PDB file of C-alpha atoms and ligand atoms in Angstrom:
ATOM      1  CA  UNK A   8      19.882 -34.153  79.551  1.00 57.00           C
ATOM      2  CA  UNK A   9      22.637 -33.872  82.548  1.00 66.00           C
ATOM      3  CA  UNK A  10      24.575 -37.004  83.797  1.00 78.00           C
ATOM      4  CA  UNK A  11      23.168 -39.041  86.032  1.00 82.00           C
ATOM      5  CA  UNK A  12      24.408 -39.663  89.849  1.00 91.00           C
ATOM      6  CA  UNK A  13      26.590 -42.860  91.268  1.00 94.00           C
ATOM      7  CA  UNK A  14      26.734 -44.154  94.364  1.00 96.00           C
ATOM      8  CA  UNK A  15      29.333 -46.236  96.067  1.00 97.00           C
ATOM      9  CA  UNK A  16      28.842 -49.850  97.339  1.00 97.00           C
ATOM     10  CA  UNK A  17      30.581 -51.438 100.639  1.00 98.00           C
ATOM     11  CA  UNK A  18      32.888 -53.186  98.373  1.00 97.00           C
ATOM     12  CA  UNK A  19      34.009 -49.966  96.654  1.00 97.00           C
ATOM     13  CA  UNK A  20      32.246 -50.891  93.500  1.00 97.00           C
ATOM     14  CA  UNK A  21      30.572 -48.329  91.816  1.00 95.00           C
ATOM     15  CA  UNK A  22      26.752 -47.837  90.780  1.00 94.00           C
ATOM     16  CA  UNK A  23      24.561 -45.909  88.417  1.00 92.00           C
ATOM     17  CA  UNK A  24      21.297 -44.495  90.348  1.00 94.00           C
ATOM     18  CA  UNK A  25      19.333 -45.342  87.482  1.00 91.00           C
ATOM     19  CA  UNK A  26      19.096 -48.299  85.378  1.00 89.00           C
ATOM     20  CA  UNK A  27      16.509 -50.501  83.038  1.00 84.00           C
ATOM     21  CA  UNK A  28      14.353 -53.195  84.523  1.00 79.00           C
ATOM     22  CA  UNK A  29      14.258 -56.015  81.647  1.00 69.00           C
ATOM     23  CA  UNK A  30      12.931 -59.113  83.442  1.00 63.00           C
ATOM     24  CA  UNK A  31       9.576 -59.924  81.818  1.00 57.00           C
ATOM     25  CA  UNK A  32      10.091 -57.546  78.925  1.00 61.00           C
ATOM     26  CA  UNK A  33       9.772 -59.334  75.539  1.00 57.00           C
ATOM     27  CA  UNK A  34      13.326 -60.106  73.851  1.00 52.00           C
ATOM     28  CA  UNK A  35      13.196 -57.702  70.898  1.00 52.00           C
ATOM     29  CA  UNK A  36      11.638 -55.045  72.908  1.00 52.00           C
ATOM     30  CA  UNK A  37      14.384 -56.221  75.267  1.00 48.00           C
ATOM     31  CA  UNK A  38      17.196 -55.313  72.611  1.00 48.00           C
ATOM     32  CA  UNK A  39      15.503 -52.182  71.725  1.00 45.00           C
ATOM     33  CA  UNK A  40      16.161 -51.089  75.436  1.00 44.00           C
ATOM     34  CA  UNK A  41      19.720 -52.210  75.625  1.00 46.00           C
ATOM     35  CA  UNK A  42      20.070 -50.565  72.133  1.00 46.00           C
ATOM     36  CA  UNK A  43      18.376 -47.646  72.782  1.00 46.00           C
ATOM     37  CA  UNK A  44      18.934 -46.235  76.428  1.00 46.00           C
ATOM     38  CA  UNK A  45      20.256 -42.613  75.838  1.00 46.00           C
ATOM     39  CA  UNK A  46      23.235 -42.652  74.352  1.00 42.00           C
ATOM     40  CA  UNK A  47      24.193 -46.020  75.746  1.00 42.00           C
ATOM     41  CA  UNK A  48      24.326 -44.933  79.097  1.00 44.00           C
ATOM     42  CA  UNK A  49      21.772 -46.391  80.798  1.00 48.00           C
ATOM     43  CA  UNK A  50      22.885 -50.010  82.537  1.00 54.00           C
ATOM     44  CA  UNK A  51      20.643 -53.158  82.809  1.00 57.00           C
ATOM     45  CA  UNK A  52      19.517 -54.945  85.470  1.00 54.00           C
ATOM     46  CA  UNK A  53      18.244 -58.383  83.785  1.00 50.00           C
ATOM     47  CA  UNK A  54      17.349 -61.766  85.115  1.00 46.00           C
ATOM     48  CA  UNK A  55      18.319 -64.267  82.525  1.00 40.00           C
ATOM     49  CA  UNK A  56      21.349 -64.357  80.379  1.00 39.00           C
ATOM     50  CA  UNK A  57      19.928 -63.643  77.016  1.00 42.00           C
ATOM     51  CA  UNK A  58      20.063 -63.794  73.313  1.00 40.00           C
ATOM     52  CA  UNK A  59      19.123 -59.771  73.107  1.00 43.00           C
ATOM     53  CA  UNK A  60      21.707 -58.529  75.507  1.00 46.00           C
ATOM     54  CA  UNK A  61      23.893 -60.835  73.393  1.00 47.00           C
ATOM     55  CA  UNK A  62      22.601 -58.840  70.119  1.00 46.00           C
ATOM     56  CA  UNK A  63      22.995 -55.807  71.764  1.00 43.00           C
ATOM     57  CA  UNK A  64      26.914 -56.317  72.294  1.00 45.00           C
ATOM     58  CA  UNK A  65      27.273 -57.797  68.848  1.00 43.00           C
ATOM     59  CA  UNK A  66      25.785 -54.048  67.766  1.00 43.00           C
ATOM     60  CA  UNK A  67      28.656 -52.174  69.667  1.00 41.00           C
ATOM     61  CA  UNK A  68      26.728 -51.512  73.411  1.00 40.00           C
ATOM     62  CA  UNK A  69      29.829 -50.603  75.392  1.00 41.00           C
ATOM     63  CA  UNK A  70      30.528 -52.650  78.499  1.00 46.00           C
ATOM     64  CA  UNK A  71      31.679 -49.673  80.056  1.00 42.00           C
ATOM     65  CA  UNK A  72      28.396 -48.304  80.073  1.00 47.00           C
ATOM     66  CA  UNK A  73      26.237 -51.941  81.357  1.00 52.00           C
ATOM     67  CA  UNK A  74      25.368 -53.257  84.347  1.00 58.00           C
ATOM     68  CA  UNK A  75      24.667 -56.595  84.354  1.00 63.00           C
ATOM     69  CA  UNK A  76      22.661 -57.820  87.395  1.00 68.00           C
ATOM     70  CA  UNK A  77      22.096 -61.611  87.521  1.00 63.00           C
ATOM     71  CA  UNK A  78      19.107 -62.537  90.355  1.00 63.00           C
ATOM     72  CA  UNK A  79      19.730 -66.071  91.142  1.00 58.00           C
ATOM     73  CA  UNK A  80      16.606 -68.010  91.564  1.00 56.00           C
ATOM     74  CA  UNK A  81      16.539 -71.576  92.973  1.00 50.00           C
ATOM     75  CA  UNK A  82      14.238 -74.159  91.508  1.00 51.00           C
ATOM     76  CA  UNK A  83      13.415 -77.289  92.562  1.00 47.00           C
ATOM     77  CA  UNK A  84      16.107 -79.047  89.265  1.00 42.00           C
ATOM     78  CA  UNK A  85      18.835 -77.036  90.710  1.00 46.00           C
ATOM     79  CA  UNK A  86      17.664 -77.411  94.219  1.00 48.00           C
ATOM     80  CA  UNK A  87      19.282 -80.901  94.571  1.00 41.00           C
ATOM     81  CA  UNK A  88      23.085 -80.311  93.592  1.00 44.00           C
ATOM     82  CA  UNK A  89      25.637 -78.528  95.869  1.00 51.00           C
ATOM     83  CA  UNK A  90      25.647 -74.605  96.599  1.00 58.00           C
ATOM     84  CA  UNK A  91      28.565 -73.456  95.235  1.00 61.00           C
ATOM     85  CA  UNK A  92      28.114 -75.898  92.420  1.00 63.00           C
ATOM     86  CA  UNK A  93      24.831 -74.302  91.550  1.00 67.00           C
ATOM     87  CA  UNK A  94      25.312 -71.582  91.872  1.00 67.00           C
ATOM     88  CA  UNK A  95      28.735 -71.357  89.896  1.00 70.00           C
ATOM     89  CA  UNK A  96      26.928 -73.376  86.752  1.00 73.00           C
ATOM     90  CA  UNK A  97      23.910 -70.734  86.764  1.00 77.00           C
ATOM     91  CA  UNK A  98      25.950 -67.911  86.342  1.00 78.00           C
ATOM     92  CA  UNK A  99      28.666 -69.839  83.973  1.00 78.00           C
ATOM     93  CA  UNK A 100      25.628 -70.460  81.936  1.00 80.00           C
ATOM     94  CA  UNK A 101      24.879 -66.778  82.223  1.00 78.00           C
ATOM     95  CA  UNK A 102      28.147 -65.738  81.310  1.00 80.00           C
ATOM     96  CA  UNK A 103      28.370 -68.122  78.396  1.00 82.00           C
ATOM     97  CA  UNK A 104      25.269 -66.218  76.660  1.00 80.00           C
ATOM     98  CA  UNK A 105      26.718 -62.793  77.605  1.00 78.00           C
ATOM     99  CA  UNK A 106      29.767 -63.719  76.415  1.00 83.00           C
ATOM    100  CA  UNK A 107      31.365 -62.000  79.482  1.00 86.00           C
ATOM    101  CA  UNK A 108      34.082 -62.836  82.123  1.00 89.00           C
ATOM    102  CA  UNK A 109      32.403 -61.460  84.852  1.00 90.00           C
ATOM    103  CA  UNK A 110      29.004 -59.591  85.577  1.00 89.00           C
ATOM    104  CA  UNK A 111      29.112 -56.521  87.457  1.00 91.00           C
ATOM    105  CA  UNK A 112      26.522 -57.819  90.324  1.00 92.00           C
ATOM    106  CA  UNK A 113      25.148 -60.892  91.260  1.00 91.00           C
ATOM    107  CA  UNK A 114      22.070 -60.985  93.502  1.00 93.00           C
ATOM    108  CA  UNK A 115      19.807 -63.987  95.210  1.00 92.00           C
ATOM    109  CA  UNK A 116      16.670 -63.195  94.021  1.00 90.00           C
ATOM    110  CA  UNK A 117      14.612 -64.518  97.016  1.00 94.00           C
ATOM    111  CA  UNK A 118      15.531 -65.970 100.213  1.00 94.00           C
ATOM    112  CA  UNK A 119      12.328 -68.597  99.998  1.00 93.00           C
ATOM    113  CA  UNK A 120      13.388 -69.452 103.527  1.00 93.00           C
ATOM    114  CA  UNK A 121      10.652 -72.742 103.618  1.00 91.00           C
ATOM    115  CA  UNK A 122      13.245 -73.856 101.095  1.00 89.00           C
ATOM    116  CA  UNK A 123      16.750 -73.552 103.921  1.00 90.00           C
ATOM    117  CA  UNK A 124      18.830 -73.072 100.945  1.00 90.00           C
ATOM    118  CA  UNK A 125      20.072 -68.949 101.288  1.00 93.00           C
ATOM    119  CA  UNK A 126      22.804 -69.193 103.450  1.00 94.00           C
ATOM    120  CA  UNK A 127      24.179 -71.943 101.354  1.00 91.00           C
ATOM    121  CA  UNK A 128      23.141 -69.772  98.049  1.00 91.00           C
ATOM    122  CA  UNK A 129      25.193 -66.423  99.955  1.00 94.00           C
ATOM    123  CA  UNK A 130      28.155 -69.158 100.499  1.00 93.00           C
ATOM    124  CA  UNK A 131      28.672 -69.917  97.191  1.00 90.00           C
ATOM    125  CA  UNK A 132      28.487 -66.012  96.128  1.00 92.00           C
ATOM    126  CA  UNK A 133      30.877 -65.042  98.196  1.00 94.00           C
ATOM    127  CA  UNK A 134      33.281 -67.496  96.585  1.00 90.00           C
ATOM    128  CA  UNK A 135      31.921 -66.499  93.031  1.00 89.00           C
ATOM    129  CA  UNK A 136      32.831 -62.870  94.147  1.00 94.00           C
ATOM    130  CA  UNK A 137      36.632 -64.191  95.135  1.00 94.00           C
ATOM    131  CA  UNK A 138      37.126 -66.400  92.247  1.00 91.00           C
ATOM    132  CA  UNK A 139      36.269 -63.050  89.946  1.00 93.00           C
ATOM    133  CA  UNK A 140      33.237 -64.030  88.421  1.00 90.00           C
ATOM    134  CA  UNK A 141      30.888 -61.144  89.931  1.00 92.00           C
ATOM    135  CA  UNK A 142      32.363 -57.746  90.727  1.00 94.00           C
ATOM    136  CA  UNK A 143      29.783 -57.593  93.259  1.00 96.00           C
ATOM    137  CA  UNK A 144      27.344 -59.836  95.454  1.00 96.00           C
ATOM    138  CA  UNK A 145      24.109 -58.862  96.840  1.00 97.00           C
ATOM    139  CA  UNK A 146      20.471 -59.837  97.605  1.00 97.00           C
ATOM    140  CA  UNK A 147      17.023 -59.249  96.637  1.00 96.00           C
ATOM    141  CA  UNK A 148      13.932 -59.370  98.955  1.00 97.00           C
ATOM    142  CA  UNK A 149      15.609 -60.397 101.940  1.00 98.00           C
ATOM    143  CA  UNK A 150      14.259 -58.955 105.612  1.00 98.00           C
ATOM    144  CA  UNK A 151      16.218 -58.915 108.645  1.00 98.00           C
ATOM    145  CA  UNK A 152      16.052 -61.872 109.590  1.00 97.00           C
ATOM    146  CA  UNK A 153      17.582 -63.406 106.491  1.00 98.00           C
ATOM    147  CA  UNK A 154      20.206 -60.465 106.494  1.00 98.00           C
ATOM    148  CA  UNK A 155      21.217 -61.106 109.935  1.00 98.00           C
ATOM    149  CA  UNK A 156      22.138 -64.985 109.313  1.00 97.00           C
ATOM    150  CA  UNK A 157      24.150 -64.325 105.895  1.00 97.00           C
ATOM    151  CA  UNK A 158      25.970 -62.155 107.678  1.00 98.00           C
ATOM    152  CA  UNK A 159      26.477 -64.059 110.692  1.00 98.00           C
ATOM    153  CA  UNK A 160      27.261 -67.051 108.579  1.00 96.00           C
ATOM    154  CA  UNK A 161      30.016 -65.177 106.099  1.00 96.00           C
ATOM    155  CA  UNK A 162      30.948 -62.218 107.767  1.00 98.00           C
ATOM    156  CA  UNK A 163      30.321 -60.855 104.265  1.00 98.00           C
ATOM    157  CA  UNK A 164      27.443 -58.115 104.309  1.00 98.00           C
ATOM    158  CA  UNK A 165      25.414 -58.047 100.518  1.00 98.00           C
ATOM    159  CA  UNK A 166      26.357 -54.589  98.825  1.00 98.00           C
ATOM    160  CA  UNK A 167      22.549 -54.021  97.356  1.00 98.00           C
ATOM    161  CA  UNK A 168      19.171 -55.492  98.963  1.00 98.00           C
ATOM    162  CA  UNK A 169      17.136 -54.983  95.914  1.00 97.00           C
ATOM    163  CA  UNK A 170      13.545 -54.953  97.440  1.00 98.00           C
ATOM    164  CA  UNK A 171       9.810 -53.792  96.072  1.00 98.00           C
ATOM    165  CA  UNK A 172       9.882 -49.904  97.075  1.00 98.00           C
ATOM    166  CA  UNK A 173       7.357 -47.000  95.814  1.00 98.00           C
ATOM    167  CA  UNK A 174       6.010 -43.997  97.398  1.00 98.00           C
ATOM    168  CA  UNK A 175       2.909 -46.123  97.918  1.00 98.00           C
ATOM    169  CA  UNK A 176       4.979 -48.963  99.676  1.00 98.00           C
ATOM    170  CA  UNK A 177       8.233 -46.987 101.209  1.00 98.00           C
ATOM    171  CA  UNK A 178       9.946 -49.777 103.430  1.00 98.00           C
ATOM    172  CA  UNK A 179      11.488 -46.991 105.594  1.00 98.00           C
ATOM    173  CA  UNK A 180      11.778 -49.908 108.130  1.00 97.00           C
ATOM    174  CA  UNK A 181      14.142 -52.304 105.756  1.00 98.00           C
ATOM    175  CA  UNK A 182      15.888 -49.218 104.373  1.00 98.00           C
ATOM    176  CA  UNK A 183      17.064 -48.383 107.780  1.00 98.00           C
ATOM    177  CA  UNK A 184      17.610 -51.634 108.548  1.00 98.00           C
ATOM    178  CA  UNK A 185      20.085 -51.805 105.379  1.00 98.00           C
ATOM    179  CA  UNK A 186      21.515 -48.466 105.629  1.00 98.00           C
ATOM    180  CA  UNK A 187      22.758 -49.214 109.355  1.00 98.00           C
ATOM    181  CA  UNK A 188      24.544 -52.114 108.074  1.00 98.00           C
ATOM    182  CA  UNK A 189      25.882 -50.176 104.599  1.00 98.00           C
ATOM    183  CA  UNK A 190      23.995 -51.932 102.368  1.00 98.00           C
ATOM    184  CA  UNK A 191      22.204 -49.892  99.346  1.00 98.00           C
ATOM    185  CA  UNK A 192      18.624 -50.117  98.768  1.00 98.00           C
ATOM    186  CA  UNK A 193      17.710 -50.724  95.192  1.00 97.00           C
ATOM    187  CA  UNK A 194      14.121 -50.562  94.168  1.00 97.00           C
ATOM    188  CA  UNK A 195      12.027 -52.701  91.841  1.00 96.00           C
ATOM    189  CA  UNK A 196       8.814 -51.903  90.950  1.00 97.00           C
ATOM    190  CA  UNK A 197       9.393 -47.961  91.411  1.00 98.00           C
ATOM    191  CA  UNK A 198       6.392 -46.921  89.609  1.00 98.00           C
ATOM    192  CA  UNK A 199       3.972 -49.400  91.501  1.00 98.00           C
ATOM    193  CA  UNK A 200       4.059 -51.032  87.996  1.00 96.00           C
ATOM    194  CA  UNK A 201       2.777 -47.634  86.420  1.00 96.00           C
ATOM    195  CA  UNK A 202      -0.105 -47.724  89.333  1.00 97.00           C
ATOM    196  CA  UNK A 203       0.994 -44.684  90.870  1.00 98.00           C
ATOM    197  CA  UNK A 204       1.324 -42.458  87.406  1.00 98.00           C
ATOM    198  CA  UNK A 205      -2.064 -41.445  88.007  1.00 97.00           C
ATOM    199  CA  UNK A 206      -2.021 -40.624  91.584  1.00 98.00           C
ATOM    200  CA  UNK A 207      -3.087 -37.106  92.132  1.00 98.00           C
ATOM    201  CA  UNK A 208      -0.713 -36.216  94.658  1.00 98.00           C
ATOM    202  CA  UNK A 209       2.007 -37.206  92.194  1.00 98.00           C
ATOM    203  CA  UNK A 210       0.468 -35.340  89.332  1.00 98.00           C
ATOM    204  CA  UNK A 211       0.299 -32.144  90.746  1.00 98.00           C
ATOM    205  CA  UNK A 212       3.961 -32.268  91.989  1.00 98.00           C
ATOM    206  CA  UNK A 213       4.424 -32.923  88.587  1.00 98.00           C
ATOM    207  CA  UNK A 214       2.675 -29.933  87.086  1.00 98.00           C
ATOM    208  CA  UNK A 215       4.634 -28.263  89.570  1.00 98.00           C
ATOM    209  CA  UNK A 216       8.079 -28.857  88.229  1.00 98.00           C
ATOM    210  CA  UNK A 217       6.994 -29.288  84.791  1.00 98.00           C
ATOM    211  CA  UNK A 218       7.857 -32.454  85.001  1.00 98.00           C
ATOM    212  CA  UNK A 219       5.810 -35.963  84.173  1.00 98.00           C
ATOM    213  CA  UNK A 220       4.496 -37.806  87.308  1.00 98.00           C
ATOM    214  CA  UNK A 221       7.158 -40.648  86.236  1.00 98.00           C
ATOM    215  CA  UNK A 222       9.684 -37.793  86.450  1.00 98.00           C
ATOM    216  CA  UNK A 223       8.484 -37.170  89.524  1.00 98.00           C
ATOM    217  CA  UNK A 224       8.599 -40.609  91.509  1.00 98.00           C
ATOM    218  CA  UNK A 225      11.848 -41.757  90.135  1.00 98.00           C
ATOM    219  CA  UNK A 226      13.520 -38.192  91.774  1.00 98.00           C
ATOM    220  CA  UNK A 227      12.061 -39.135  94.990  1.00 98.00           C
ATOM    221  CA  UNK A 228      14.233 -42.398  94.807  1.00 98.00           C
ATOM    222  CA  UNK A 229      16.799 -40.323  94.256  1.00 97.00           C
ATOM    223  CA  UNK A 230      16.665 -38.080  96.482  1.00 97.00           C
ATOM    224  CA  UNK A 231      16.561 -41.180  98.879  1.00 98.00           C
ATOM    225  CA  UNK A 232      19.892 -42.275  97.974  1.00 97.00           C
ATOM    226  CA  UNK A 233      18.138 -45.482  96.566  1.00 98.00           C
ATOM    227  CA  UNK A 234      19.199 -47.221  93.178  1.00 96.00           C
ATOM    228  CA  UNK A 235      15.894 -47.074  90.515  1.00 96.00           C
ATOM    229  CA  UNK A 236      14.839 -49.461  87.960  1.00 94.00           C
ATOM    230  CA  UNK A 237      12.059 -48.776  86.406  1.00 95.00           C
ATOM    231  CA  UNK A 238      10.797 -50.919  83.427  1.00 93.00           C
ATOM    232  CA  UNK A 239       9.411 -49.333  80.142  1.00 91.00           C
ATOM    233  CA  UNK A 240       9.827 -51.101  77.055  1.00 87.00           C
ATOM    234  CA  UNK A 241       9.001 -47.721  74.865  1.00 89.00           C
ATOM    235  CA  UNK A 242      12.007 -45.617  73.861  1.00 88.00           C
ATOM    236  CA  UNK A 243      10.938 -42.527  74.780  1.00 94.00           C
ATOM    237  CA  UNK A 244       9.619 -43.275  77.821  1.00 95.00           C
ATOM    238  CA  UNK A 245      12.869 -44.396  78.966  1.00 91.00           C
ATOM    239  CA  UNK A 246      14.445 -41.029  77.763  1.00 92.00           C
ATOM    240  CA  UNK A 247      11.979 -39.748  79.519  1.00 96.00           C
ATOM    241  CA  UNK A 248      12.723 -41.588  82.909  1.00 95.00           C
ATOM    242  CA  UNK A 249      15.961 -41.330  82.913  1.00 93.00           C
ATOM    243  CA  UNK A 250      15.536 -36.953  82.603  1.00 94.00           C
ATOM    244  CA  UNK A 251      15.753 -36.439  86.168  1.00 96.00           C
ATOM    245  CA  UNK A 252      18.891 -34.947  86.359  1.00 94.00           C
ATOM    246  CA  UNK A 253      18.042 -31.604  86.419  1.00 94.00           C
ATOM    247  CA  UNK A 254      15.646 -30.849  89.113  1.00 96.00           C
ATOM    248  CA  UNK A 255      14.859 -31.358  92.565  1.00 97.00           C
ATOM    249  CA  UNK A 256      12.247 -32.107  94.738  1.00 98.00           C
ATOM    250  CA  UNK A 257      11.821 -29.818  97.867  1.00 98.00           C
ATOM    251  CA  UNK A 258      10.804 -30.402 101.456  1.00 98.00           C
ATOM    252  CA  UNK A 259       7.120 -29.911 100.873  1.00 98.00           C
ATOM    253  CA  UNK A 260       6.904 -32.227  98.191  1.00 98.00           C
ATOM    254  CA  UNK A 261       8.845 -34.990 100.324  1.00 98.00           C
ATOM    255  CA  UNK A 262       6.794 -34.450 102.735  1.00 98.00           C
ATOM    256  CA  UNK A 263       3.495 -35.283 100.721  1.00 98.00           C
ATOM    257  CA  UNK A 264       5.201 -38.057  98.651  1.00 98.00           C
ATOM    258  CA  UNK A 265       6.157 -39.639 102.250  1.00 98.00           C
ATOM    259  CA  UNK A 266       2.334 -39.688 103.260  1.00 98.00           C
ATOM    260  CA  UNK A 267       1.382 -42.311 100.667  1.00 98.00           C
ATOM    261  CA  UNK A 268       3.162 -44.771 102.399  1.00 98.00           C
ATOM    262  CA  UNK A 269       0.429 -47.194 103.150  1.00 97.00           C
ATOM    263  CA  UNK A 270       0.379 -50.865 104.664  1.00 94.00           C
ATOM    264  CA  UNK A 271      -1.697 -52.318 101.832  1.00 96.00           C
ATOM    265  CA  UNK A 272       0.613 -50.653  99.673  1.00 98.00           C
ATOM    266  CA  UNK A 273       2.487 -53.761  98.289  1.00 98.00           C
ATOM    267  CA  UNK A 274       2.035 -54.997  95.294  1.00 97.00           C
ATOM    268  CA  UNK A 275       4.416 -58.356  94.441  1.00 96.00           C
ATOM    269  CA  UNK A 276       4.680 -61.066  97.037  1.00 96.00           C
ATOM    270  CA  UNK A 277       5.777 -61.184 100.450  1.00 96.00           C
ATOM    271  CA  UNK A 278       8.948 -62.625 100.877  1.00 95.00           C
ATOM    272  CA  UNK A 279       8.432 -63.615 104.499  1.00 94.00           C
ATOM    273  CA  UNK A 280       5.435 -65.665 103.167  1.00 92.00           C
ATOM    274  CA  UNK A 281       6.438 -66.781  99.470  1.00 90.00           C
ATOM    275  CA  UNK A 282       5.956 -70.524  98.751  1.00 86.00           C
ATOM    276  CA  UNK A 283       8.482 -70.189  95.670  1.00 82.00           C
TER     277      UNK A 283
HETATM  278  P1  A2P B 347       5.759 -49.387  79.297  1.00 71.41           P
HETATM  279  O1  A2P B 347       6.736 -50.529  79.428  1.00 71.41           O
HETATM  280  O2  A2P B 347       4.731 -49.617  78.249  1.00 71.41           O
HETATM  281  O3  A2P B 347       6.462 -48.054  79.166  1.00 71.41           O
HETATM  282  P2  A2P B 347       7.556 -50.348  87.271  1.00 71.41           P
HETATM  283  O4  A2P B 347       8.911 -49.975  86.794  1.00 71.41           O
HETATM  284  O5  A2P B 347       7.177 -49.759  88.582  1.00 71.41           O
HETATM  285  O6  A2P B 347       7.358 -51.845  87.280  1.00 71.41           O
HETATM  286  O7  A2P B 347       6.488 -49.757  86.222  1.00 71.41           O
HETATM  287  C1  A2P B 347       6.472 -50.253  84.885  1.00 71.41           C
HETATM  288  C2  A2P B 347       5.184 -49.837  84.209  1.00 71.41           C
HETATM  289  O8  A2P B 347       5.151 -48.418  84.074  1.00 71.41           O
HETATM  290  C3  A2P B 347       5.088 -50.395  82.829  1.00 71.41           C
HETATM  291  O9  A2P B 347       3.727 -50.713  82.601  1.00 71.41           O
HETATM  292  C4  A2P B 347       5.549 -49.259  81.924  1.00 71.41           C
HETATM  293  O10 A2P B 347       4.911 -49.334  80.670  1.00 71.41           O
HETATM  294  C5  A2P B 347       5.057 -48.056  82.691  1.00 71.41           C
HETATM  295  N1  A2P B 347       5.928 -46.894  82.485  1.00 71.41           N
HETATM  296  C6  A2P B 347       7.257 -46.830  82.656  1.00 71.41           C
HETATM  297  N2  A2P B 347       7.709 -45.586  82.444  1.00 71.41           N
HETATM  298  C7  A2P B 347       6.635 -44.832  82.107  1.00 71.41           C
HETATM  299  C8  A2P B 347       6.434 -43.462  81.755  1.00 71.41           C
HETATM  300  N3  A2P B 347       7.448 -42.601  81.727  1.00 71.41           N
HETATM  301  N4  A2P B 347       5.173 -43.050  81.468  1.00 71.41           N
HETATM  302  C9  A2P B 347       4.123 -43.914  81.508  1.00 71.41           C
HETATM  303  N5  A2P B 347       4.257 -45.211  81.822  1.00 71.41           N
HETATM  304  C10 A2P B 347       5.477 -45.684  82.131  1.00 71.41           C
END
């Protein structure tokens, strides 16, 4: 298994091109994936401060070797205090179970723009960023629109826009849109949530390389300079996601993996249109 790539944020931060999706995964399968990533060198990307990343230091998991991404989600509790209060008491309360000093990034998970709260929300990161609490600040889901204000707002552009990208839903748009401003893409859902495993395109690029059709679409987010978390909550499965190191993908097969973009091709919500 070779080393896997990093790529450099617009803060100068660092970041591993692969890493584990743990949102929604139960908590001991949870600690089995923290435990577990090949030889401790796969990072996290998790949404709530938690008893099994917790666990997982206790066991010895090197910081060294972690990312910890905090999303921050507003709900309606939180809603009515102050930004930077809220914002600074979710992630002390994140901290506090991670028994950390600081996480490595700290993202808003949505804009929910009915709610008129994310320019506030990217206030108080920006301060949480100063005041040493998050290495690095960043979004999730957010178009151009909600880009453009944050920025106008701060002068302080995200590092990461973590959004819903596959080779069945390829946001080439929003990736532009990002790149122009520096801002890395990072994708959730990579796999279309294991959807696309099957897809025969995919397979026989896969046969191709000798490689598994998993093997096959995380390369591809690679290859597009984007940062990959795909979820798997089996142990060799995640081995076997993270074994991309060693081959490539060539022109041909870019070229068929870009025509299964499609329009209908998303598969979590909108965020222009979320009610959350
Ligand atoms: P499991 O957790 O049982 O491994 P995405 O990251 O796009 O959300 O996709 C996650 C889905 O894909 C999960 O159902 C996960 O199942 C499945 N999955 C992840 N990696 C692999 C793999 N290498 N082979 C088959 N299924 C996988």
């Amino acid at each position: 298994m070779t080393e896997q790539t990093y790529l450099t944020l617009n803060d100068g931060n660092k970041i591993p091109q692969f890493g584990l999706w743990v949102w929604q995964v139960e908590s001991d399968a949870a600690t089995y994936s923290v435990e577990d990533g090949p030889q401790g060198r796969i990072p996290t990307h998790r949404h709530r401060g938690s008893l099994q990343e917790r666990r997982g230091r206790r066991r010895g998991y090197p910081r060294g070797g972690s990312r910890s991404t905090r999303p921050l989600r507003d709900d309606k509790a939180l809603e009515r205090a102050a930004g930077l209060w809220r914002n600074a008491h979710c992630l002390g309360r994140s901290l506090d179970r991670l028994q950390l000093e600081y996480v490595d990034l700290f993202l808003i998970h949505w804009p929910s723009p009915h709610r008129g709260l994310y320019v506030d929300s990217w206030r108080a990161l920006v301060e949480l960023q100063k005041n040493g609490k998050a290495r690095s600040i960043g979004v999730s889901n957010f178009e151009p629109e909600h880009l453009a204000r944050i920025i106008d707002a701060t002068g302080v552009t995200p590092a990461i826009n973590q959004i819903e990208l596959h080779p069945r839903f390829q946001q080439r748009r929003l990736r532009d849109y990002n790149r122009d401003l520096g801002i890395l893409t990072q994708s959730w859902s990579p796999l279309g949530q294991g959807q696309l495993l099957t897809d025969a395109t995919i397979e026989t690029i896969a046969q191709k390389h000798g490689k598994t059709a998993a093997q096959v679409i995380i390369r591809w987010h690679v290859e597009n300079g984007l940062v990959v978390i795909p979820k798997s909550v089996n142990a060799n499965r995640i081995a076997e996601n993270f074994d991309v190191f060693d081959f490539a993908l060539d022109a041909e097969d870019m070229s068929r993996l870009e025509k299964l973009d499609s329009t209908e091709g998303r598969i979590g919500p909108n965020p222009l249109t979320a009610t959350f």
